[in-house]
C-alpha atoms as one frame of an Amber mdcrd trajectory, in Angstrom:
protein
 119.969 108.662 127.187 117.340 110.589 125.202 114.565 108.158 126.192 115.545
 108.379 129.854 115.558 112.172 129.717 112.118 112.263 128.077 110.762 109.839
 130.685 112.165 112.044 133.475 110.460 115.109 131.974 107.220 113.130 131.637
 107.476 112.093 135.296 107.877 115.732 136.362 104.838 116.751 134.333 102.759
 113.854 135.648 103.587 114.079 139.355 103.368 117.892 139.354  99.732 117.627
 138.293 100.231 119.116 134.818  98.961 115.986 133.077  95.811 116.032 135.187
  95.307 119.686 134.220  95.663 118.694 130.577  92.978 116.019 130.951  90.685
 118.497 132.713  91.160 121.072 129.970  90.448 118.474 127.313  87.124 117.510
 128.886  86.048 121.157 128.805  86.628 121.508 125.052  83.542 119.587 123.936
  83.375 116.212 122.147  86.836 114.899 121.281  88.305 111.535 120.381  91.899
 110.346 120.550  92.886 107.312 118.447  96.165 105.596 119.343  98.173 103.764
 116.682 100.344 100.809 117.725 101.939  98.261 115.408 103.649  95.508 117.407
 102.750  94.655 120.992 106.301  93.827 122.086 108.803  94.556 123.507 107.550
  96.726 126.331 104.878  96.829 129.000 101.550  97.178 127.235  99.743  96.306
 130.460 100.958  99.479 132.166  99.895 101.557 129.150  96.424 100.131 129.152
  95.896 100.222 132.918  96.646 103.940 132.886  94.414 104.600 129.879  91.607
 102.493 131.306  91.654 104.485 134.538  91.630 107.967 132.995  89.863 107.556
 129.628  86.730 105.898 128.308  88.059 103.142 126.029  85.835 102.203 123.083
  85.918 100.211 119.870  86.735 102.419 116.912  83.290 102.111 115.331  81.445
 102.743 118.603  83.563 105.812 119.299  83.060 107.246 115.815  79.305 106.675
 115.853  79.176 108.520 119.158  81.426 111.335 117.877  79.455 111.985 114.706
  75.974 111.287 116.131  76.177 112.637 119.694  72.428 113.195 120.044  71.735
 109.464 119.729  74.312 108.496 122.392  73.590 109.561 125.973  76.799 109.113
 127.974  77.096 109.556 131.733  80.841 108.930 131.882  82.472 112.340 131.295
  85.956 110.963 130.630  87.377 111.648 127.177  86.846 108.685 124.797  89.944
 106.960 123.436  90.477 104.171 120.888  93.377 101.705 120.644  94.320 100.468
 117.162  97.034  98.206 115.751  98.195  98.313 112.126  99.299  95.297 110.032
  98.261  92.355 112.228 101.624  91.227 113.606 101.679  87.817 115.266 102.178
  89.333 118.724  98.809  91.041 118.340  97.472  87.524 118.878 100.018  86.192
 121.399 100.082  89.328 123.574  97.165  91.673 122.815  94.379  89.122 122.630
  94.705  87.726 126.153  95.453  91.140 127.661  92.460  92.788 125.989  90.182
  90.017 127.275  91.660  90.126 130.776  91.399  93.913 131.160  88.221  94.123
 129.049  89.769  96.708 126.746  88.524  97.011 123.141  91.110  97.140 120.348
  90.842  97.397 116.567  93.374  95.623 114.317  93.878  96.606 110.667  94.752
  93.539 108.566  96.614  92.999 105.266  95.005  89.818 103.811  97.637  88.903
 101.217 100.385  88.639 103.851  98.386  86.237 106.013  99.755  82.678 105.845
 102.042  83.378 102.859 105.175  83.034 105.010 106.416  86.411 103.742 107.758
  89.146 105.961 106.244  92.586 105.580 108.136  94.479 102.878 109.444  97.128
 105.295 111.330  94.404 107.182 112.946  92.937 104.077 115.775  95.410 103.451
 117.377  94.862 106.842 116.783  91.110 106.717 118.247  90.651 103.239 121.409
  92.618 103.954 121.905  90.997 107.367 121.603  87.482 105.893 123.510  88.127
 102.643 125.878  85.309 101.616 128.027  87.492  99.352 130.635  90.183 100.031
 130.027  92.165  96.865 126.921  92.715  94.767 125.773  94.908  91.894 122.131
  95.939  92.057 120.602  98.031  89.277 124.039  99.098  88.116 125.254 100.149
  91.561 128.111  98.168  93.135 127.945  97.504  96.860 130.657  96.090  99.152
 129.272  94.504 102.287 132.438  94.226 104.361 131.675  97.239 106.603 128.639
  98.244 108.625 128.507 101.612 106.857 128.281 100.029 103.404 125.665  97.553
 104.582 123.620 100.445 105.943 123.843 102.221 102.586 122.510  99.146 100.800
 119.759  98.663 103.395 118.541 102.220 102.856 118.726 101.825  99.072 116.598
  98.658  99.106 114.066 100.199 101.468 113.709 103.328  99.346 113.272 101.272
  96.193 110.425  99.171  97.585 108.855 102.054  99.508 108.448 104.142  96.349
 107.499 101.262  94.040 104.882 102.218  91.467 103.124  98.842  91.719 103.010
  95.777  93.937 104.380  93.671  91.082 107.388  95.969  90.702 108.054  95.833
  94.442 107.889  92.053  94.684 109.949  91.495  91.524 112.671  93.765  92.876
 112.756  91.999  96.256 112.963  88.616  94.523 115.882  89.829  92.399 117.744
  91.240  95.403 117.213  88.056  97.410 118.724  85.997  94.592 121.672  88.375
  94.111 122.441  88.346  97.834 121.874  84.551  97.960 119.608  84.782 100.965
 117.850  81.482 101.766 114.050  81.401 101.939 113.961  79.530 105.252 112.325
  81.482 108.098 113.855  81.102 111.563 111.783  80.725 114.723 112.719  84.267
 115.745 111.645  85.624 112.364 108.276  83.886 112.623 107.427  86.247 115.478
 107.503  89.106 112.949 105.079  87.429 110.572 101.359  88.244 110.523  98.727
  86.313 112.414  97.175  83.289 110.717  93.525  83.032 109.680  93.036  80.454
 112.432  94.319  82.923 115.032  92.217  85.706 113.562  89.238  83.341 113.658
  89.839  82.738 117.355  89.863  86.489 117.961  86.848  87.458 115.858  84.374
  85.945 118.302  85.734  88.063 121.157  83.709  91.166 122.050  86.931  93.110
 122.742  88.464  92.638 119.279  87.402  94.259 116.012  89.076  94.443 112.609
  89.526  96.876 109.751  91.013  96.927 106.238  94.590  97.916 105.410  94.798
  97.043 101.652  95.657  93.642 100.150  99.468  94.017  99.892 100.210  97.174
 101.916 101.550  99.368  99.098 101.896 103.078  99.760  98.827 104.029  97.776
 100.042 107.496  96.825 102.977 105.953  94.924 100.897 103.597  92.775 100.596
 104.885  89.203  97.555 102.851  88.163  94.249 104.094  89.673  92.734 100.654
  89.070  95.376  99.076  91.296  94.581 101.577  94.033  90.905 100.629  93.843
  91.747  96.920  93.825  93.966  97.199  96.917  91.326  99.108  98.848  88.176
  97.298  97.714  89.473  93.730  97.507  90.844  93.870 101.047  87.366  94.665
 102.376  85.795  91.826 100.363  88.470  89.360 101.491  88.186  90.320 105.145
  84.405  90.190 105.207  84.564  86.727 103.671  86.873  85.427 106.410  85.422
  87.396 109.316  81.791  86.846 108.262  80.923  90.352 109.418  80.964  93.876
 107.917  84.276  95.745 107.724  83.614  99.467 107.914  86.954 101.058 108.843
  90.152 101.445 106.821  93.724 102.504 107.621  95.877 104.110 104.910  99.244
 102.281 104.703 101.857 104.426 106.508  99.071 106.982 106.769  99.585 108.347
 103.243  96.630 109.518 101.189  95.612 111.847  98.386  92.322 112.712  96.722
  92.320 109.570  94.569  92.902 107.234  97.532  90.158 108.885  99.574  87.714
 108.468  96.691  88.687 104.790  96.394  88.026 104.246 100.106  84.612 105.867
  99.801  83.797 103.868  96.665  84.786 100.614  98.405  82.058 101.213 100.979
  84.107 102.006 104.063  82.470 104.370 106.540  85.659 105.732 108.121  89.399
 105.871 107.405  92.320 106.692 109.678  95.597 108.436 108.867  98.768 108.963
 110.906  98.231 112.712 111.194  98.766 113.595 114.841  95.888 115.208 116.670
  92.400 114.925 118.085  89.166 114.235 116.254  86.017 116.320 116.697  82.493
 116.183 115.195  83.828 118.517 112.476  86.603 116.067 111.438  86.531 114.436
 108.006  85.467 110.795 108.655  87.872 109.658 105.905  90.848 111.626 107.255
  90.789 110.793 110.949  93.829 111.637 113.059  95.834 109.174 115.150  98.668
 109.416 117.650 101.504 106.961 116.946 102.805 105.188 120.063 105.062 102.206
 120.793 104.822  99.490 123.464 108.419 100.105 124.603 107.582 103.674 125.640
 107.191 104.270 129.374 103.564 104.689 130.427 104.403 108.186 131.697 105.254
 109.232 128.132 101.903 107.882 126.960 100.165 109.815 129.757 101.751 113.074
 128.604 101.092 112.461 124.900  97.370 111.800 125.267  96.684 114.579 127.802
  96.726 117.409 125.233  99.008 119.454 127.472 100.345 121.394 124.490  96.871
 122.735 123.764  96.346 123.533 127.441  99.557 125.532 127.807  99.092 127.215
 124.416  95.678 128.467 125.470  96.955 129.396 128.922  99.704 131.474 127.301
  97.192 133.109 124.939  94.864 134.005 127.815  97.762 135.334 129.904  99.033
 137.536 127.084  95.512 138.872 126.463  95.086 139.592 130.178  98.407 141.429
 130.426  97.583 143.425 127.294  94.227 144.494 128.735  95.873 145.315 132.073
  98.499 147.488 130.394  95.852 149.236 128.282  93.702 150.064 131.307  96.661
 151.679 133.031
């Protein structure tokens, strides 16, 4: 119901011309760059998203867009449309099965941030494990870290799912995270076999990545070796390893420079930013919502999180910067009324 209501509101804003006003206002604000952040490519209608974006925005590779943003004098652009970048985090398999062909067909550049140590290991990403382990548990009762859990109701299974997710999300090291998941899998007696449906949630293989790397519409960036939340790691050396080693590993497989980095779940602090700089990356993206300008920090770039299942009208509203337009319109109106009242 909520999604339908939001889509209806988006339709009203779009067909009333408000979205077009937002785009017009954005173009008048000087150099700006919007970076979109997808993860999976399904379910949904990615084609409709991209056809809309392609028509109204100037779609660029991340590196091309950032070079233009930070060195405008060396890039003479006739197209006055606002530049926009499409990125995908993690390298899900459907980035290959769905995005690759669509990007080539529509000639739309995309950047995919990869996690090397998940590629071809057969492991699910850790954020998918809690739900999978509880759903496939072969026991009715289990005690984990001194806490007893009964799995005979959906409410109790949800409690355990949240507990597992929190434990791995806030792990202080990759080793601690993986050891905990191994212990939970054994306690719940979950088999290691991966079903055909589950394989769709695994990362792309190196062979598939190799097929994509020669395409002019696909580029890649680093996303750490094991996708830990870097701000939760207690050892600074592990932070540096995760950041630096991922770049080395990717450049070895891709046989080309890797200059951009995405902070896992967008989290960063001073130490992580320094590690990214030390590793030799030129830019890094967060999940902070907003636009980027020539004054933005190249290691703290903003992105707008979107999902393929969203209606294209919602995407149109989100990227049009209508909030800024109406905020400024309200400010100007208030100032005008104040001046009018003062003159009287």
